[in-house]
PDB file of C-alpha atoms in Angstrom:
ATOM      1  CA  MET A   1       0.454  43.092  46.331  1.00  0.00           C
ATOM      2  CA  LYS A   2      -2.603  41.642  48.090  1.00  0.00           C
ATOM      3  CA  ARG A   3      -3.117  39.280  45.107  1.00  0.00           C
ATOM      4  CA  HIS A   4       0.354  37.751  45.534  1.00  0.00           C
ATOM      5  CA  LEU A   5      -0.270  37.342  49.259  1.00  0.00           C
ATOM      6  CA  VAL A   6      -3.514  35.451  48.638  1.00  0.00           C
ATOM      7  CA  ILE A   7      -1.849  33.079  46.135  1.00  0.00           C
ATOM      8  CA  ALA A   8       1.062  32.413  48.505  1.00  0.00           C
ATOM      9  CA  THR A   9      -1.298  31.729  51.389  1.00  0.00           C
ATOM     10  CA  ALA A  10      -3.358  29.255  49.295  1.00  0.00           C
ATOM     11  CA  ALA A  11      -0.244  27.401  48.213  1.00  0.00           C
ATOM     12  CA  ALA A  12       0.989  27.100  51.765  1.00  0.00           C
ATOM     13  CA  ALA A  13      -2.377  25.777  52.920  1.00  0.00           C
ATOM     14  CA  ALA A  14      -2.381  23.124  50.197  1.00  0.00           C
ATOM     15  CA  LEU A  15       1.096  21.898  51.174  1.00  0.00           C
ATOM     16  CA  VAL A  16       0.100  21.629  54.841  1.00  0.00           C
ATOM     17  CA  ALA A  17      -2.932  19.544  53.856  1.00  0.00           C
ATOM     18  CA  GLY A  18      -0.697  17.162  51.898  1.00  0.00           C
ATOM     19  CA  GLY A  19      -2.164  18.193  48.552  1.00  0.00           C
ATOM     20  CA  THR A  20      -0.675  19.767  45.465  1.00  0.00           C
ATOM     21  CA  VAL A  21      -1.230  23.110  43.857  1.00  0.00           C
ATOM     22  CA  THR A  22      -0.812  24.300  40.313  1.00  0.00           C
ATOM     23  CA  ALA A  23       0.535  27.805  39.976  1.00  0.00           C
ATOM     24  CA  VAL A  24      -1.509  29.933  37.604  1.00  0.00           C
ATOM     25  CA  ALA A  25      -0.077  33.194  36.391  1.00  0.00           C
ATOM     26  CA  VAL A  26      -2.458  36.121  36.337  1.00  0.00           C
ATOM     27  CA  SER A  27      -2.213  38.693  33.640  1.00  0.00           C
ATOM     28  CA  GLY A  28      -2.569  42.336  34.223  1.00  0.00           C
ATOM     29  CA  GLY A  29      -6.201  42.174  33.079  1.00  0.00           C
ATOM     30  CA  GLY A  30      -7.056  39.493  35.632  1.00  0.00           C
ATOM     31  CA  ALA A  31      -7.536  36.655  33.089  1.00  0.00           C
ATOM     32  CA  PRO A  32      -5.640  33.393  33.712  1.00  0.00           C
ATOM     33  CA  SER A  33      -2.963  32.553  31.173  1.00  0.00           C
ATOM     34  CA  GLY A  34      -2.621  28.860  32.105  1.00  0.00           C
ATOM     35  CA  PRO A  35      -3.305  25.788  29.881  1.00  0.00           C
ATOM     36  CA  SER A  36      -6.346  26.062  27.654  1.00  0.00           C
ATOM     37  CA  ASP A  37      -8.802  23.338  26.666  1.00  0.00           C
ATOM     38  CA  ALA A  38      -8.883  24.683  23.096  1.00  0.00           C
ATOM     39  CA  PRO A  39      -6.949  22.660  20.491  1.00  0.00           C
ATOM     40  CA  SER A  40      -3.465  23.906  19.752  1.00  0.00           C
ATOM     41  CA  ARG A  41      -3.077  25.757  16.461  1.00  0.00           C
ATOM     42  CA  GLN A  42       0.195  23.903  15.961  1.00  0.00           C
ATOM     43  CA  ALA A  43      -1.313  20.430  16.318  1.00  0.00           C
ATOM     44  CA  ALA A  44      -0.214  18.088  13.565  1.00  0.00           C
ATOM     45  CA  ALA A  45      -2.725  17.739  10.787  1.00  0.00           C
ATOM     46  CA  PRO A  46      -3.941  14.196  10.182  1.00  0.00           C
ATOM     47  CA  GLY A  47      -1.941  12.426   7.486  1.00  0.00           C
ATOM     48  CA  ARG A  48      -3.436  11.993   4.067  1.00  0.00           C
ATOM     49  CA  PRO A  49      -4.245   8.426   3.041  1.00  0.00           C
ATOM     50  CA  GLY A  50      -1.713   6.673   0.875  1.00  0.00           C
ATOM     51  CA  THR A  51       1.112   9.165   1.539  1.00  0.00           C
ATOM     52  CA  GLU A  52       3.901   6.557   1.302  1.00  0.00           C
ATOM     53  CA  ASP A  53       2.425   4.871  -1.769  1.00  0.00           C
ATOM     54  CA  ALA A  54       1.872   8.274  -3.344  1.00  0.00           C
ATOM     55  CA  ARG A  55       5.545   9.156  -2.930  1.00  0.00           C
ATOM     56  CA  GLU A  56       6.607   5.814  -4.416  1.00  0.00           C
ATOM     57  CA  ALA A  57       4.177   6.197  -7.324  1.00  0.00           C
ATOM     58  CA  ALA A  58       5.513   9.682  -8.064  1.00  0.00           C
ATOM     59  CA  ALA A  59       9.148   8.533  -7.866  1.00  0.00           C
ATOM     60  CA  ALA A  60       8.811   5.486 -10.132  1.00  0.00           C
ATOM     61  CA  LYS A  61       9.847   6.165 -13.707  1.00  0.00           C
ATOM     62  CA  VAL A  62       8.860   2.673 -14.858  1.00  0.00           C
ATOM     63  CA  THR A  63       5.132   1.915 -15.016  1.00  0.00           C
ATOM     64  CA  ALA A  64       3.553  -1.420 -14.168  1.00  0.00           C
ATOM     65  CA  PRO A  65       3.056  -2.416 -17.845  1.00  0.00           C
ATOM     66  CA  GLN A  66       6.680  -1.479 -18.586  1.00  0.00           C
ATOM     67  CA  ALA A  67       7.850  -3.548 -15.622  1.00  0.00           C
ATOM     68  CA  ALA A  68       5.823  -6.490 -16.931  1.00  0.00           C
ATOM     69  CA  THR A  69       7.431  -6.165 -20.358  1.00  0.00           C
ATOM     70  CA  ALA A  70      10.933  -6.064 -18.845  1.00  0.00           C
ATOM     71  CA  ALA A  71      10.191  -9.108 -16.676  1.00  0.00           C
ATOM     72  CA  LEU A  72       9.024 -11.104 -19.695  1.00  0.00           C
ATOM     73  CA  LYS A  73      12.174 -10.233 -21.595  1.00  0.00           C
ATOM     74  CA  ALA A  74      14.158 -11.818 -18.792  1.00  0.00           C
ATOM     75  CA  VAL A  75      11.789 -14.760 -18.274  1.00  0.00           C
ATOM     76  CA  PRO A  76       9.358 -15.530 -21.125  1.00  0.00           C
ATOM     77  CA  GLY A  77       5.968 -16.593 -19.817  1.00  0.00           C
ATOM     78  CA  THR A  78       3.087 -14.857 -18.020  1.00  0.00           C
ATOM     79  CA  VAL A  79       3.328 -12.161 -15.351  1.00  0.00           C
ATOM     80  CA  THR A  80       1.083 -13.059 -12.412  1.00  0.00           C
ATOM     81  CA  GLY A  81       1.974 -10.257 -10.004  1.00  0.00           C
ATOM     82  CA  LEU A  82       3.637  -6.841  -9.761  1.00  0.00           C
ATOM     83  CA  ASP A  83       4.364  -4.798  -6.655  1.00  0.00           C
ATOM     84  CA  LEU A  84       6.067  -1.405  -6.343  1.00  0.00           C
ATOM     85  CA  ASP A  85       8.197  -1.423  -3.215  1.00  0.00           C
ATOM     86  CA  ARG A  86      11.057   0.449  -1.579  1.00  0.00           C
ATOM     87  CA  ASP A  87      13.779  -2.116  -0.920  1.00  0.00           C
ATOM     88  CA  ARG A  88      17.455  -2.035  -0.042  1.00  0.00           C
ATOM     89  CA  PRO A  89      18.502  -1.361  -3.651  1.00  0.00           C
ATOM     90  CA  GLY A  90      15.994   1.530  -3.718  1.00  0.00           C
ATOM     91  CA  LEU A  91      12.596   1.718  -5.379  1.00  0.00           C
ATOM     92  CA  VAL A  92      11.874  -1.530  -7.225  1.00  0.00           C
ATOM     93  CA  TRP A  93       9.195  -3.580  -8.915  1.00  0.00           C
ATOM     94  CA  ASP A  94       8.797  -7.126  -7.601  1.00  0.00           C
ATOM     95  CA  ALA A  95       7.452  -9.338 -10.385  1.00  0.00           C
ATOM     96  CA  ASP A  96       6.111 -12.898 -10.319  1.00  0.00           C
ATOM     97  CA  VAL A  97       6.268 -14.812 -13.581  1.00  0.00           C
ATOM     98  CA  LEU A  98       4.977 -18.230 -14.573  1.00  0.00           C
ATOM     99  CA  GLY A  99       7.667 -19.174 -17.059  1.00  0.00           C
ATOM    100  CA  LYS A 100       7.133 -21.153 -20.233  1.00  0.00           C
ATOM    101  CA  ASP A 101       9.266 -23.794 -18.574  1.00  0.00           C
ATOM    102  CA  GLY A 102       6.443 -24.268 -16.031  1.00  0.00           C
ATOM    103  CA  SER A 103       8.469 -22.820 -13.129  1.00  0.00           C
ATOM    104  CA  TRP A 104       7.536 -19.846 -10.971  1.00  0.00           C
ATOM    105  CA  HIS A 105      10.051 -17.025 -11.079  1.00  0.00           C
ATOM    106  CA  GLU A 106      10.476 -14.002  -8.816  1.00  0.00           C
ATOM    107  CA  LEU A 107      12.274 -10.964 -10.227  1.00  0.00           C
ATOM    108  CA  THR A 108      13.311  -7.601  -8.796  1.00  0.00           C
ATOM    109  CA  LEU A 109      13.511  -4.745 -11.299  1.00  0.00           C
ATOM    110  CA  ASP A 110      14.797  -1.210 -10.859  1.00  0.00           C
ATOM    111  CA  ALA A 111      11.826   1.190 -10.899  1.00  0.00           C
ATOM    112  CA  GLY A 112      14.019   3.803 -12.552  1.00  0.00           C
ATOM    113  CA  ASP A 113      15.229   1.961 -15.645  1.00  0.00           C
ATOM    114  CA  ALA A 114      13.631  -1.542 -15.527  1.00  0.00           C
ATOM    115  CA  ARG A 115      16.971  -3.340 -15.099  1.00  0.00           C
ATOM    116  CA  VAL A 116      16.688  -6.800 -13.558  1.00  0.00           C
ATOM    117  CA  LEU A 117      18.471  -6.616 -10.214  1.00  0.00           C
ATOM    118  CA  ASN A 118      17.722 -10.113  -8.966  1.00  0.00           C
ATOM    119  CA  GLN A 119      15.786 -13.218  -9.919  1.00  0.00           C
ATOM    120  CA  HIS A 120      15.280 -16.744  -8.625  1.00  0.00           C
ATOM    121  CA  VAL A 121      13.051 -19.765  -9.130  1.00  0.00           C
ATOM    122  CA  GLU A 122      10.504 -20.677  -6.472  1.00  0.00           C
ATOM    123  CA  GLN A 123      10.646 -24.206  -5.184  1.00  0.00           C
ATOM    124  CA  GLY A 124       7.464 -26.292  -5.109  1.00  0.00           C
ATOM    125  CA  ASP A 125       3.979 -25.611  -6.409  1.00  0.00           C
ATOM    126  CA  ASP A 126       1.310 -25.068  -3.749  1.00  0.00           C
ATOM    127  CA  ASP A 127      -2.480 -24.857  -3.991  1.00  0.00           C
ATOM    128  CA  ASP A 128      -2.391 -21.107  -4.661  1.00  0.00           C
ATOM    129  CA  HIS A 129      -0.171 -21.618  -7.680  1.00  0.00           C
ATOM    130  CA  ALA A 130      -2.436 -24.383  -8.919  1.00  0.00           C
ATOM    131  CA  ARG A 131      -5.416 -22.007  -8.854  1.00  0.00           C
ATOM    132  CA  GLU A 132      -3.392 -19.364 -10.684  1.00  0.00           C
ATOM    133  CA  ARG A 133      -2.402 -21.844 -13.369  1.00  0.00           C
ATOM    134  CA  ALA A 134      -6.038 -22.766 -13.916  1.00  0.00           C
ATOM    135  CA  ALA A 135      -7.156 -19.129 -14.109  1.00  0.00           C
ATOM    136  CA  LEU A 136      -4.401 -18.153 -16.523  1.00  0.00           C
ATOM    137  CA  LYS A 137      -5.409 -20.850 -19.008  1.00  0.00           C
ATOM    138  CA  THR A 138      -8.630 -18.979 -19.837  1.00  0.00           C
ATOM    139  CA  ALA A 139      -7.526 -15.405 -19.088  1.00  0.00           C
ATOM    140  CA  ARG A 140      -7.758 -12.952 -21.952  1.00  0.00           C
ATOM    141  CA  THR A 141      -6.404 -10.050 -19.882  1.00  0.00           C
ATOM    142  CA  ASP A 142      -2.893 -10.273 -18.478  1.00  0.00           C
ATOM    143  CA  ALA A 143      -1.305  -8.302 -15.624  1.00  0.00           C
ATOM    144  CA  ALA A 144      -0.127  -5.523 -17.946  1.00  0.00           C
ATOM    145  CA  GLY A 145      -3.596  -5.212 -19.484  1.00  0.00           C
ATOM    146  CA  ALA A 146      -5.223  -5.079 -16.044  1.00  0.00           C
ATOM    147  CA  ALA A 147      -2.753  -2.359 -15.028  1.00  0.00           C
ATOM    148  CA  ARG A 148      -3.504  -0.260 -18.109  1.00  0.00           C
ATOM    149  CA  THR A 149      -7.255  -0.566 -17.544  1.00  0.00           C
ATOM    150  CA  ALA A 150      -6.987   0.508 -13.898  1.00  0.00           C
ATOM    151  CA  ALA A 151      -4.514   3.314 -14.603  1.00  0.00           C
ATOM    152  CA  ALA A 152      -6.774   4.860 -17.226  1.00  0.00           C
ATOM    153  CA  ALA A 153      -9.510   5.292 -14.617  1.00  0.00           C
ATOM    154  CA  HIS A 154      -7.744   5.715 -11.284  1.00  0.00           C
ATOM    155  CA  GLY A 155      -4.154   6.941 -11.602  1.00  0.00           C
ATOM    156  CA  THR A 156      -0.788   5.230 -11.093  1.00  0.00           C
ATOM    157  CA  VAL A 157      -0.725   1.482 -10.509  1.00  0.00           C
ATOM    158  CA  THR A 158       1.355   0.300  -7.550  1.00  0.00           C
ATOM    159  CA  SER A 159       0.312  -3.367  -7.385  1.00  0.00           C
ATOM    160  CA  VAL A 160      -1.261  -6.068  -9.557  1.00  0.00           C
ATOM    161  CA  GLU A 161      -2.083  -9.539  -8.279  1.00  0.00           C
ATOM    162  CA  LEU A 162      -4.081 -12.489  -9.569  1.00  0.00           C
ATOM    163  CA  ASP A 163      -6.201 -13.161  -6.500  1.00  0.00           C
ATOM    164  CA  GLY A 164      -8.186 -16.346  -6.153  1.00  0.00           C
ATOM    165  CA  ASP A 165      -7.792 -17.064  -2.462  1.00  0.00           C
ATOM    166  CA  HIS A 166     -10.951 -15.401  -1.141  1.00  0.00           C
ATOM    167  CA  ARG A 167     -13.197 -15.359  -4.208  1.00  0.00           C
ATOM    168  CA  ALA A 168     -15.326 -17.778  -6.165  1.00  0.00           C
ATOM    169  CA  ARG A 169     -13.116 -17.141  -9.191  1.00  0.00           C
ATOM    170  CA  ALA A 170      -9.752 -15.509  -9.701  1.00  0.00           C
ATOM    171  CA  VAL A 171      -9.581 -11.797 -10.576  1.00  0.00           C
ATOM    172  CA  TRP A 172      -6.841  -9.269 -11.125  1.00  0.00           C
ATOM    173  CA  GLU A 173      -6.643  -7.155  -7.974  1.00  0.00           C
ATOM    174  CA  VAL A 174      -5.096  -3.783  -8.773  1.00  0.00           C
ATOM    175  CA  GLU A 175      -4.071  -0.998  -6.388  1.00  0.00           C
ATOM    176  CA  THR A 176      -3.616   2.556  -7.640  1.00  0.00           C
ATOM    177  CA  VAL A 177      -2.807   6.018  -6.314  1.00  0.00           C
ATOM    178  CA  GLY A 178      -4.828   8.908  -7.737  1.00  0.00           C
ATOM    179  CA  ARG A 179      -3.625  12.453  -8.317  1.00  0.00           C
ATOM    180  CA  ASP A 180      -5.169  13.399  -4.981  1.00  0.00           C
ATOM    181  CA  GLY A 181      -2.902  10.896  -3.209  1.00  0.00           C
ATOM    182  CA  LYS A 182      -5.747   8.558  -2.314  1.00  0.00           C
ATOM    183  CA  GLU A 183      -5.447   4.799  -2.804  1.00  0.00           C
ATOM    184  CA  HIS A 184      -7.942   2.751  -4.779  1.00  0.00           C
ATOM    185  CA  LYS A 185      -8.391  -1.012  -4.900  1.00  0.00           C
ATOM    186  CA  LEU A 186      -9.907  -2.280  -8.130  1.00  0.00           C
ATOM    187  CA  LEU A 187     -10.823  -5.617  -9.658  1.00  0.00           C
ATOM    188  CA  VAL A 188     -10.316  -6.523 -13.308  1.00  0.00           C
ATOM    189  CA  ASP A 189     -11.985  -9.627 -14.721  1.00  0.00           C
ATOM    190  CA  PRO A 190      -9.319 -11.802 -16.424  1.00  0.00           C
ATOM    191  CA  ASP A 191     -11.769 -12.973 -19.086  1.00  0.00           C
ATOM    192  CA  SER A 192     -13.755  -9.851 -19.965  1.00  0.00           C
ATOM    193  CA  GLY A 193     -11.363  -7.123 -18.798  1.00  0.00           C
ATOM    194  CA  LYS A 194     -14.242  -5.420 -16.956  1.00  0.00           C
ATOM    195  CA  LEU A 195     -13.191  -3.007 -14.212  1.00  0.00           C
ATOM    196  CA  THR A 196     -15.019  -2.793 -10.867  1.00  0.00           C
ATOM    197  CA  THR A 197     -14.290  -1.310  -7.446  1.00  0.00           C
ATOM    198  CA  ALA A 198     -13.291  -3.815  -4.779  1.00  0.00           C
ATOM    199  CA  PRO A 199     -15.828  -4.279  -1.942  1.00  0.00           C
ATOM    200  CA  ALA A 200     -15.138  -2.274   1.204  1.00  0.00           C
ATOM    201  CA  HIS A 201     -14.492  -5.395   3.292  1.00  0.00           C
ATOM    202  CA  ASP A 202     -11.462  -6.219   1.113  1.00  0.00           C
ATOM    203  CA  ALA A 203      -9.605  -3.278   2.659  1.00  0.00           C
ATOM    204  CA  ASP A 204     -10.530  -4.521   6.135  1.00  0.00           C
ATOM    205  CA  ASP A 205      -9.169  -7.973   5.263  1.00  0.00           C
ATOM    206  CA  ASP A 206      -5.861  -6.407   4.182  1.00  0.00           C
ATOM    207  CA  ASP A 207      -5.610  -4.508   7.477  1.00  0.00           C
ATOM    208  CA  ASN A 208      -6.099  -7.741   9.407  1.00  0.00           C
ATOM    209  CA  ASP A 209      -3.717  -9.884   7.357  1.00  0.00           C
ATOM    210  CA  GLY A 210      -1.058  -9.708  10.051  1.00  0.00           C
ATOM    211  CA  ALA A 211      -3.409 -10.348  12.948  1.00  0.00           C
ATOM    212  CA  ASP A 212      -3.013 -14.122  12.799  1.00  0.00           C
ATOM    213  CA  ASP A 213       0.740 -14.119  12.288  1.00  0.00           C
TER     214      ASP A 213
END
């Protein structure tokens, strides 16, 4: 009874002074049961890296090499890029092909059965395409070969790109998702087929790609 009287008196004094008071319940044992500084047991665990890509990789029934083969059936030529993506039609492979007609083609293929859902010809030929043309003339390893090399070492391939923008010479840049759900960025030499791990700063560059937009 005296305890309740003391708490009520303190609260009244705080209100008169223009301050605020936080009510703290007191348990029968005298220990406060108010907010604790200890972390909550129900706090959300930090997300695992590559969770979205891991789900897409697990859902895709068509592999990167199979997507490349399907793209070349639709447009004979050389595949220069593959990207697994969730789009309005569902999960798809976006493929870039340098056709034998010399035009650049973009195709969208169903990641479930490799059907071509959409395709169109790019207009113009910029500096990036010119560098790709030059690199492809001497390349002994194509996009499908780069994907197979990376998959054998680091899991399911989700992206293949002939990258020559930030390097002295063009290389196949391949992204994979391992069985542990972690993402890996790898480089495959177009001439030798040698596989290496991309430098750490490449990931930082990807994170900052949208900073200048």
